[in-house]
PDB file of N, CA and C in Angstrom:
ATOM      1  N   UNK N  22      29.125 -21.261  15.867  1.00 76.00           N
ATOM      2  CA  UNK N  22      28.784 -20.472  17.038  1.00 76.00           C
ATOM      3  C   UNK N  22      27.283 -20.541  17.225  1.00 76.00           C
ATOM      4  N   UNK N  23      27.128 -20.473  18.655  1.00 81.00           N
ATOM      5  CA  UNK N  23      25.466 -20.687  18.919  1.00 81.00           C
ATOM      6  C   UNK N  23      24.902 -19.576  19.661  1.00 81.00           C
ATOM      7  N   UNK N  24      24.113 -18.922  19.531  1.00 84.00           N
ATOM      8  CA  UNK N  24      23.518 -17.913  20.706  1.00 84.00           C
ATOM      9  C   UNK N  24      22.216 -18.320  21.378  1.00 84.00           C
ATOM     10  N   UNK N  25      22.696 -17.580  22.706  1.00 84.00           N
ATOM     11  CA  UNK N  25      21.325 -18.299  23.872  1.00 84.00           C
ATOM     12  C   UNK N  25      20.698 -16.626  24.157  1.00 84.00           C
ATOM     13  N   UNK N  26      19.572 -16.771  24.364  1.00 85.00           N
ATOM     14  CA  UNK N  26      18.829 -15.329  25.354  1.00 85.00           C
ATOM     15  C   UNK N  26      18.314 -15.669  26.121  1.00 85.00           C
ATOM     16  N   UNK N  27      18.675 -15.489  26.999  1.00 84.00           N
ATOM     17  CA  UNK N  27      17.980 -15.393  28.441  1.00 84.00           C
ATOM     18  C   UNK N  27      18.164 -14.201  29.307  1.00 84.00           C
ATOM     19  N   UNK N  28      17.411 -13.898  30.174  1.00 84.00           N
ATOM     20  CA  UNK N  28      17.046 -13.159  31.195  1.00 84.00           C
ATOM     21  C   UNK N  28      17.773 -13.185  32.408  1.00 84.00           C
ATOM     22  N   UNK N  29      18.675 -12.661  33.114  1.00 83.00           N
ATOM     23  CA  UNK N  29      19.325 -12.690  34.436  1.00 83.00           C
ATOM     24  C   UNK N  29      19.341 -11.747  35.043  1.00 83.00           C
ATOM     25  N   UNK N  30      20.044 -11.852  36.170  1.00 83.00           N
ATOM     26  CA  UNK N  30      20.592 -10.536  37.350  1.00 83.00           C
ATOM     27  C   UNK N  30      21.501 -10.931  37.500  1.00 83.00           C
ATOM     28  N   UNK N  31      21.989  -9.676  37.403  1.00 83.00           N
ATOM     29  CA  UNK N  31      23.719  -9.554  37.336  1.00 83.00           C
ATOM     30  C   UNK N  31      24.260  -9.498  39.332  1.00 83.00           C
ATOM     31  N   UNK N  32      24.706 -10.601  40.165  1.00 83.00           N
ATOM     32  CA  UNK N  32      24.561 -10.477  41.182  1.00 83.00           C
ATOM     33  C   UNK N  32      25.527  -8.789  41.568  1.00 83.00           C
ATOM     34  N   UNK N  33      26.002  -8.670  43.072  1.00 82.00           N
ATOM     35  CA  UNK N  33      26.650  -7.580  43.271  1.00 82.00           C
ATOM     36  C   UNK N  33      28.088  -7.965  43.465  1.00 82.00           C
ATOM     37  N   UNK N  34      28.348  -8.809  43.017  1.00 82.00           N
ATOM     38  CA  UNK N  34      29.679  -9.198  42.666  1.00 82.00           C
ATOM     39  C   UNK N  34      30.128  -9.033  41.277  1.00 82.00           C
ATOM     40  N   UNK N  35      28.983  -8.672  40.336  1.00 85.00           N
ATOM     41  CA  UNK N  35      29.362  -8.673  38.836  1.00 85.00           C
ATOM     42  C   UNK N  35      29.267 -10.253  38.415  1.00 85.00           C
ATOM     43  N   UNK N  36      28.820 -11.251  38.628  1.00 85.00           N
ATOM     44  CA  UNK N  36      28.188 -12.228  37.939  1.00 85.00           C
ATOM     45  C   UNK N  36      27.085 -12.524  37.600  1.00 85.00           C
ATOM     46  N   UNK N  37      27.319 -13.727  36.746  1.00 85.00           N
ATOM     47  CA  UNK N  37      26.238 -13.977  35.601  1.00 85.00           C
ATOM     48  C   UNK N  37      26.805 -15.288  35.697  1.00 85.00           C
ATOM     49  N   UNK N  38      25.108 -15.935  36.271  1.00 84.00           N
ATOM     50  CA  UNK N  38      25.375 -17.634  35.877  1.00 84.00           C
ATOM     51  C   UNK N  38      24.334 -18.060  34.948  1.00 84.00           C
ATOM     52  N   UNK N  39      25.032 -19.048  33.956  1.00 84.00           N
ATOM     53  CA  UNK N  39      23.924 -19.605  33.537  1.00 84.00           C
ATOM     54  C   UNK N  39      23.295 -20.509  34.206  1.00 84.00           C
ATOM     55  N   UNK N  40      21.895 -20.779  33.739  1.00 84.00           N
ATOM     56  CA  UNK N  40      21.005 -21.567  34.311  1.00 84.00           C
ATOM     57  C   UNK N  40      21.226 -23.355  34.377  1.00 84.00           C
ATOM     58  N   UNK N  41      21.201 -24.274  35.189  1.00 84.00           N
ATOM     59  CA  UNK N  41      21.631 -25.329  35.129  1.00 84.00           C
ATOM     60  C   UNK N  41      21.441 -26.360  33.768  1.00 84.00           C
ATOM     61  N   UNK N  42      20.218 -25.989  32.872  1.00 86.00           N
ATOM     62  CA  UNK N  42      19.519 -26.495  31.754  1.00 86.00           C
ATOM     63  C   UNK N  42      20.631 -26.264  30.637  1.00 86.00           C
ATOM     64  N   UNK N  43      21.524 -25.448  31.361  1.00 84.00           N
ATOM     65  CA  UNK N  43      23.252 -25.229  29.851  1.00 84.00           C
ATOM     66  C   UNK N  43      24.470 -25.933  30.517  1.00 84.00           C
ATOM     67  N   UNK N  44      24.077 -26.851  30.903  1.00 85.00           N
ATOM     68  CA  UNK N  44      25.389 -27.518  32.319  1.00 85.00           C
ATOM     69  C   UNK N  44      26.547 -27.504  31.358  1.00 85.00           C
ATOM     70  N   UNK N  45      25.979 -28.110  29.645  1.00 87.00           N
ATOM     71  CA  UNK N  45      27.309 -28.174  28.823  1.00 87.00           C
ATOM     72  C   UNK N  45      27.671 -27.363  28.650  1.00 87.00           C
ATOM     73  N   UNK N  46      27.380 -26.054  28.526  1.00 85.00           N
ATOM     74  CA  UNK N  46      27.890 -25.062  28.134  1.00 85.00           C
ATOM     75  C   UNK N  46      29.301 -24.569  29.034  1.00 85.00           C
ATOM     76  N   UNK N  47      29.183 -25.085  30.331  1.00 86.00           N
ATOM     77  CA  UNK N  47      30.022 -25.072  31.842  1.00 86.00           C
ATOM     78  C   UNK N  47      31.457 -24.449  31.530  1.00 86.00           C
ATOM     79  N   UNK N  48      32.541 -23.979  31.575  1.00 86.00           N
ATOM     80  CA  UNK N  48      33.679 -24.089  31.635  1.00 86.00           C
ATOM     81  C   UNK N  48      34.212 -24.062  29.658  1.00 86.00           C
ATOM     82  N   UNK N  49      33.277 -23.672  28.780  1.00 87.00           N
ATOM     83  CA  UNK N  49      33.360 -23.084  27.519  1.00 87.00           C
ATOM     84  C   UNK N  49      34.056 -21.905  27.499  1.00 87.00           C
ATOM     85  N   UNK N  50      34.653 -21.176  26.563  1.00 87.00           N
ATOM     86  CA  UNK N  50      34.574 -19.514  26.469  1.00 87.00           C
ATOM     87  C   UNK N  50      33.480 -19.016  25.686  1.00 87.00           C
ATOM     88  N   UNK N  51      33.348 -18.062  25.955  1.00 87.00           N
ATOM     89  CA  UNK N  51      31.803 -17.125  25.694  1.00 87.00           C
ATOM     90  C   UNK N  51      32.102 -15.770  25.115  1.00 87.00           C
ATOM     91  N   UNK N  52      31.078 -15.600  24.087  1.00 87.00           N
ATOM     92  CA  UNK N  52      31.535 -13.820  23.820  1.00 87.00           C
ATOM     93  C   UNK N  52      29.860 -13.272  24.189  1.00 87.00           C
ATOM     94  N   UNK N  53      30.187 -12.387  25.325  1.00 86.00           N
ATOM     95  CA  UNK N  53      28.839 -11.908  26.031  1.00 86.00           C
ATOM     96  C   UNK N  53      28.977 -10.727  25.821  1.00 86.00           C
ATOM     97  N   UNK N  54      27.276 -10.585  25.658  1.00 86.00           N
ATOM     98  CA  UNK N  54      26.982  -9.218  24.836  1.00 86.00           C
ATOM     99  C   UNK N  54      26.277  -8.513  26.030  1.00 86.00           C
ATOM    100  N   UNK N  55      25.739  -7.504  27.018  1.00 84.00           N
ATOM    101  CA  UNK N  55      24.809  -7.387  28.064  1.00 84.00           C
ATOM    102  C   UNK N  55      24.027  -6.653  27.713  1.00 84.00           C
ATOM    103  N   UNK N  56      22.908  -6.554  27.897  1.00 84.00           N
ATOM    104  CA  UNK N  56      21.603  -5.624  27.103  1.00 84.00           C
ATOM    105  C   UNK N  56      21.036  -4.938  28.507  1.00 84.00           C
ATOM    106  N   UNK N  57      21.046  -3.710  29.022  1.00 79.00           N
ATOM    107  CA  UNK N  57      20.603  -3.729  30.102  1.00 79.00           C
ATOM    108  C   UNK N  57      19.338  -2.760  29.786  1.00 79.00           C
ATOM    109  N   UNK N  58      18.165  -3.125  31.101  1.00 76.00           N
ATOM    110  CA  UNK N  58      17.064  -2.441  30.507  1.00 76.00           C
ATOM    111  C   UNK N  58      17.349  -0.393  30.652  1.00 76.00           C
ATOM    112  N   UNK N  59      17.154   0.189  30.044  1.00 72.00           N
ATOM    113  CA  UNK N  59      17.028   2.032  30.467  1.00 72.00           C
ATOM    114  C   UNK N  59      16.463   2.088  32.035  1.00 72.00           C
ATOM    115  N   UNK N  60      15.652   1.573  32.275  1.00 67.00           N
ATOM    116  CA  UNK N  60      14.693   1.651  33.289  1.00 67.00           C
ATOM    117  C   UNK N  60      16.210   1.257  34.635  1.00 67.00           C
ATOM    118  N   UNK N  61      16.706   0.066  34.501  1.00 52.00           N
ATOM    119  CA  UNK N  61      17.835  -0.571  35.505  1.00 52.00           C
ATOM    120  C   UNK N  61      19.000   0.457  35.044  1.00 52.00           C
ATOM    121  N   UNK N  62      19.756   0.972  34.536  1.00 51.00           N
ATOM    122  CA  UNK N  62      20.617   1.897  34.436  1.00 51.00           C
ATOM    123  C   UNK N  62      20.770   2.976  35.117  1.00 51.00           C
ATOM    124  N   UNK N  63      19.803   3.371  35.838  1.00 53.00           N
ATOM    125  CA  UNK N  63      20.235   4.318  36.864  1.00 53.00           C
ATOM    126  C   UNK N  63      20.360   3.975  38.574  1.00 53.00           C
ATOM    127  N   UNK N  64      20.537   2.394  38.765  1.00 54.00           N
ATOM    128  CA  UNK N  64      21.107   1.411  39.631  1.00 54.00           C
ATOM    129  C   UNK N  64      22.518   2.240  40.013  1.00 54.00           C
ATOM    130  N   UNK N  65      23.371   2.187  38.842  1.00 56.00           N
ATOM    131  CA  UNK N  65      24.607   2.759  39.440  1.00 56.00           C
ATOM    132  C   UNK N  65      24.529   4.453  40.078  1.00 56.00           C
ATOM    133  N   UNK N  66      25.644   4.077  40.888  1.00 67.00           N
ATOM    134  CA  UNK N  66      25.237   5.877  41.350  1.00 67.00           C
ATOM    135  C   UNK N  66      26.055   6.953  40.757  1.00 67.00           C
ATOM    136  N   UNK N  67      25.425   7.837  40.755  1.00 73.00           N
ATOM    137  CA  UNK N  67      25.970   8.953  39.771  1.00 73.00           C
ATOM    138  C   UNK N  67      26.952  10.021  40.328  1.00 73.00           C
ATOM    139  N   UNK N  68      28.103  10.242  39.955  1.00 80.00           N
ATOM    140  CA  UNK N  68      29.074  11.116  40.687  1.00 80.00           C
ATOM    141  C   UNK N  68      28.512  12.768  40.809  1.00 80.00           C
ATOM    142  N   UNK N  69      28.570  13.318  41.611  1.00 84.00           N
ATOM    143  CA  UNK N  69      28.497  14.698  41.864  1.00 84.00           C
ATOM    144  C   UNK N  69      28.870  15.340  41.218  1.00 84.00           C
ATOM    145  N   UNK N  70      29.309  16.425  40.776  1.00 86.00           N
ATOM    146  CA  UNK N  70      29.724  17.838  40.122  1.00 86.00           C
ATOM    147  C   UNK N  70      30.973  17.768  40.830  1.00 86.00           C
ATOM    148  N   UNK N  71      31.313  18.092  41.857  1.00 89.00           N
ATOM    149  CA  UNK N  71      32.663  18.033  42.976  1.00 89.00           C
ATOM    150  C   UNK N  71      33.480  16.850  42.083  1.00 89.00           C
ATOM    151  N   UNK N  72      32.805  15.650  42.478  1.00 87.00           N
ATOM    152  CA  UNK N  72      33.736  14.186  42.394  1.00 87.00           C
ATOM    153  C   UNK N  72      33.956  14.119  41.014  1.00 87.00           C
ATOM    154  N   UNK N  73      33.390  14.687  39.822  1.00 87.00           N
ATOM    155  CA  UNK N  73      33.895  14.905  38.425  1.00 87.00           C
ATOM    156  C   UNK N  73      34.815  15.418  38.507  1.00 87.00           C
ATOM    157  N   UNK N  74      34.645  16.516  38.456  1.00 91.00           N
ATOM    158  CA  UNK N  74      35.657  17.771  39.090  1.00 91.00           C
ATOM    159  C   UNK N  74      36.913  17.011  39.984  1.00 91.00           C
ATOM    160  N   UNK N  75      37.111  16.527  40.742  1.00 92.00           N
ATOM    161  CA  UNK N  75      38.227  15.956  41.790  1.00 92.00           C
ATOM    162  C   UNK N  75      38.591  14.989  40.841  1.00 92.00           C
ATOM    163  N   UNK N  76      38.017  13.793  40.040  1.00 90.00           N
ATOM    164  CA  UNK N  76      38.652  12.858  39.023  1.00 90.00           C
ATOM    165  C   UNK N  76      39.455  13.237  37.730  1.00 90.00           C
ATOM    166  N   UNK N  77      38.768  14.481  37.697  1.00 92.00           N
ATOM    167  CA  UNK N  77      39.002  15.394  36.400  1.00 92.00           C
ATOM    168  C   UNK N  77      40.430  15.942  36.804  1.00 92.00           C
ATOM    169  N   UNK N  78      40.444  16.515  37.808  1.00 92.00           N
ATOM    170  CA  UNK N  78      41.860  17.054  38.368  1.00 92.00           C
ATOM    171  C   UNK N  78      43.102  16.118  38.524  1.00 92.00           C
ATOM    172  N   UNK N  79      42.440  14.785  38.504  1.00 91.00           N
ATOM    173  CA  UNK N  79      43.693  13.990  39.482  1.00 91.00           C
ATOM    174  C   UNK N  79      44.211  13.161  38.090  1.00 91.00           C
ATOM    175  N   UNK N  80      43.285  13.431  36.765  1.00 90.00           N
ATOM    176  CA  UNK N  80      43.751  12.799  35.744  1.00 90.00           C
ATOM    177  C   UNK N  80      44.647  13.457  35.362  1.00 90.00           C
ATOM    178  N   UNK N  81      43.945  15.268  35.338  1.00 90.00           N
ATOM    179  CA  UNK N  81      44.926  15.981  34.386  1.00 90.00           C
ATOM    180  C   UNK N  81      46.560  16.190  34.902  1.00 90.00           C
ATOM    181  N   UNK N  82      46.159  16.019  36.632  1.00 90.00           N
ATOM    182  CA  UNK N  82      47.537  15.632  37.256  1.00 90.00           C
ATOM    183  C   UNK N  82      48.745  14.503  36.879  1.00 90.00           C
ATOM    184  N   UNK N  83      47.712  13.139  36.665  1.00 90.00           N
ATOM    185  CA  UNK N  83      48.797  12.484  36.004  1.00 90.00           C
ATOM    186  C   UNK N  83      49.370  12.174  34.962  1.00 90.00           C
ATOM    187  N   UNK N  84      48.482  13.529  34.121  1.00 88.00           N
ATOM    188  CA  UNK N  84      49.426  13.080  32.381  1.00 88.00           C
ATOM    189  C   UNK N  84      50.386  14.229  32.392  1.00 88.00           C
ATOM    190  N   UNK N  85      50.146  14.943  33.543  1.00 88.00           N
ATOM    191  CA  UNK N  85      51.080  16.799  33.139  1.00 88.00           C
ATOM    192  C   UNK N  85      52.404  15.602  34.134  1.00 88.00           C
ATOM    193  N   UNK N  86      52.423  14.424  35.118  1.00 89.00           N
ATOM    194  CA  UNK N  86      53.007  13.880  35.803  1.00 89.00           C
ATOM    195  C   UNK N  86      54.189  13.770  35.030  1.00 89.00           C
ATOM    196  N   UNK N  87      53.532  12.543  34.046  1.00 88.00           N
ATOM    197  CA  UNK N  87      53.714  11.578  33.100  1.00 88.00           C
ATOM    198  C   UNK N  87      54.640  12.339  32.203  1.00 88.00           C
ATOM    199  N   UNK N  88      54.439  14.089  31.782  1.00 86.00           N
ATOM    200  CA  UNK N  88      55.009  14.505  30.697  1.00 86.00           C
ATOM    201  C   UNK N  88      54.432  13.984  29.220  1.00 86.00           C
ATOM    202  N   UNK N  89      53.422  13.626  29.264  1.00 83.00           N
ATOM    203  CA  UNK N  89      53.197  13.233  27.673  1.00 83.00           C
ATOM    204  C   UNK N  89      52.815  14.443  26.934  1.00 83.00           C
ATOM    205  N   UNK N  90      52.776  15.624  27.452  1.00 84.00           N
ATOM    206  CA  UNK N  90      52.814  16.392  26.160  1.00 84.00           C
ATOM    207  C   UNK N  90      53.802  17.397  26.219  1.00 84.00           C
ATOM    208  N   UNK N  91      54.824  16.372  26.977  1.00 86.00           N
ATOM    209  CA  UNK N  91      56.121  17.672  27.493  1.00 86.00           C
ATOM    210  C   UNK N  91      56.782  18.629  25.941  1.00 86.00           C
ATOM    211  N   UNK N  92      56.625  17.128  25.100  1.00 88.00           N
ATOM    212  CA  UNK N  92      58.019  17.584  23.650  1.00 88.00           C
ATOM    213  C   UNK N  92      56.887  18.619  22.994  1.00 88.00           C
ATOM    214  N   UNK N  93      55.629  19.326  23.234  1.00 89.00           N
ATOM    215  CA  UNK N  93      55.120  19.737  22.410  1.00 89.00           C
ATOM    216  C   UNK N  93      55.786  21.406  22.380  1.00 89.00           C
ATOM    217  N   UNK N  94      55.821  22.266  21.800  1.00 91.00           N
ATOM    218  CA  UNK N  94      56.223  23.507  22.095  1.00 91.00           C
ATOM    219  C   UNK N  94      55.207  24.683  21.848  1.00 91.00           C
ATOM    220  N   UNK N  95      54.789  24.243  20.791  1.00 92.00           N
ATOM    221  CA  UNK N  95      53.663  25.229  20.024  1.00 92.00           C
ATOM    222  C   UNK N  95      52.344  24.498  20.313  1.00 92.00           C
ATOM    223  N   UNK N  96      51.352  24.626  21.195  1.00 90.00           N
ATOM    224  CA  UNK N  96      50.407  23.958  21.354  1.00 90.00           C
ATOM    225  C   UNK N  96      49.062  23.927  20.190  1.00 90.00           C
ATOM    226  N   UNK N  97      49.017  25.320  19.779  1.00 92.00           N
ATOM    227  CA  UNK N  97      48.495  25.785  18.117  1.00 92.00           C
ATOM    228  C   UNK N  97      48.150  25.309  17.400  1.00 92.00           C
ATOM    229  N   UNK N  98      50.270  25.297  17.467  1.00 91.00           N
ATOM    230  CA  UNK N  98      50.141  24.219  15.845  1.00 91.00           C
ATOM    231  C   UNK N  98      49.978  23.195  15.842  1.00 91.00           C
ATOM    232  N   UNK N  99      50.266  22.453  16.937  1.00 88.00           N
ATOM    233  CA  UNK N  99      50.406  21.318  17.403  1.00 88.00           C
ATOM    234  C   UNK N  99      48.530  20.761  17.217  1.00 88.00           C
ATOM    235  N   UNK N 100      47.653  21.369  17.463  1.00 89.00           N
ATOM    236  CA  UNK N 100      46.536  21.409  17.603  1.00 89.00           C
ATOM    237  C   UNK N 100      46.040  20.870  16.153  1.00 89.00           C
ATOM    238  N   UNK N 101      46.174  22.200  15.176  1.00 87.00           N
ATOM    239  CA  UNK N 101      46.477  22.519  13.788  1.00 87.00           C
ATOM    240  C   UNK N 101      47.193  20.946  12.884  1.00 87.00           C
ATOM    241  N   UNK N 102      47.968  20.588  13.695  1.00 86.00           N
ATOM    242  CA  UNK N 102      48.133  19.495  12.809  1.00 86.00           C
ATOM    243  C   UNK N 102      47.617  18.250  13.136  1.00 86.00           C
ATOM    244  N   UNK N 103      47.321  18.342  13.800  1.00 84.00           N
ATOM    245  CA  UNK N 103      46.586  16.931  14.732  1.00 84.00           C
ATOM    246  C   UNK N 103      45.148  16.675  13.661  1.00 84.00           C
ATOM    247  N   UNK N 104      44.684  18.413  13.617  1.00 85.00           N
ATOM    248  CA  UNK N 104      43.396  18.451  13.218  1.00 85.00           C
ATOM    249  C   UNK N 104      43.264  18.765  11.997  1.00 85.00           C
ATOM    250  N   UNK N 105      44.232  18.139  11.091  1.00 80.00           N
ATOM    251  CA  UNK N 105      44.470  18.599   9.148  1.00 80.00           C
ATOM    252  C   UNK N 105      43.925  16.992   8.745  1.00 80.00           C
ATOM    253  N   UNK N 106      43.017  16.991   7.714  1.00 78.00           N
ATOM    254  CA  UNK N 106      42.337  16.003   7.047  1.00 78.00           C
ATOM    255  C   UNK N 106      43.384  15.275   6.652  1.00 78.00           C
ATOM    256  N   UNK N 107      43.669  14.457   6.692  1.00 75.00           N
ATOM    257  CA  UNK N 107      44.763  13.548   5.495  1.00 75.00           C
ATOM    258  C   UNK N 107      44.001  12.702   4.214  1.00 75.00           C
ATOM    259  N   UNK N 108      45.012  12.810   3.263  1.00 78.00           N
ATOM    260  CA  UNK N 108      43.500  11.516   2.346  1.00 78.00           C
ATOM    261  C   UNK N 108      43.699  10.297   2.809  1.00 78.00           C
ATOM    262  N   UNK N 109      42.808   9.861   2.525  1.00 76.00           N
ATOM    263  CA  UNK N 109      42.313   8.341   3.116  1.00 76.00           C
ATOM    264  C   UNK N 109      42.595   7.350   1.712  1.00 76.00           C
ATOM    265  N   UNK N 110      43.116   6.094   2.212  1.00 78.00           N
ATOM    266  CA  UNK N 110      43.491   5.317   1.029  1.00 78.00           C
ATOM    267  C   UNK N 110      42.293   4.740   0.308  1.00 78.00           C
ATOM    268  N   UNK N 111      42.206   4.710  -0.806  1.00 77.00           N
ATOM    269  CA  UNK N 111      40.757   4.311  -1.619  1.00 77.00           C
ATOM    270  C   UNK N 111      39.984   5.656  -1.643  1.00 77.00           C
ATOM    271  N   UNK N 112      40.079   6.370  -1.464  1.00 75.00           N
ATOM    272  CA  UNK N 112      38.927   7.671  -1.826  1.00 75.00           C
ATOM    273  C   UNK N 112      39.901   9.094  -2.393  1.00 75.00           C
ATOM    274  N   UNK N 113      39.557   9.071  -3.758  1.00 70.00           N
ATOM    275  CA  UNK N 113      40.775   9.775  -4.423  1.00 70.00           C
ATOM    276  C   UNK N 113      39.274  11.430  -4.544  1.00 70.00           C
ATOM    277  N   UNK N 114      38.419  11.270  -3.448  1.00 62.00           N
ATOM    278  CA  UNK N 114      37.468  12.500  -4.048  1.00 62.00           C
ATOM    279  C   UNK N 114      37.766  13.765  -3.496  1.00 62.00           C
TER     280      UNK N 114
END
């Protein structure tokens, strides 16, 4: 395996080309890592208080939908056991 660094912009389609000087590299598979600067991270836009809130609702809508925590009865205990240490294999401490 070989690694390259270089510098790009990510267009507004979500691509990333390499530069013509890697032509071989063309039509390879790649495991890409993206480093973005702190400074460029607040590019994306940030949801409101409301639109949390409205995503937040429409999730909790579709798992109460879904029934995935229909079989529970005792939510408690249910809690309670979810949240009991178990031992871990190799650590007898």
């Amino acid at each position: 395996m070989q690694a390259i660094e270089l510098a790009t912009t990510i267009s507004m389609q979500g691509g990333i080309a390499l530069p013509a000087n890697f032509k071989a590299l063309y039509g390879r598979e790649a495991r890409i890592i993206v480093l973005v600067d702190d400074g460029l991270a607040d590019a994306a836009p940030l949801l409101s208080r409301v639109e949390r809130q409205a995503n937040m609702r429409s999730a909790l809508a579709a798992v109460a939908q879904a029934g995935t925590f229909a079989q529970i009865d005792d939510a408690s205990a249910w809690q309670r056991e979810v949240r009991t240490d178990r031992p871990q294999a190799g650590r007898e401490d």
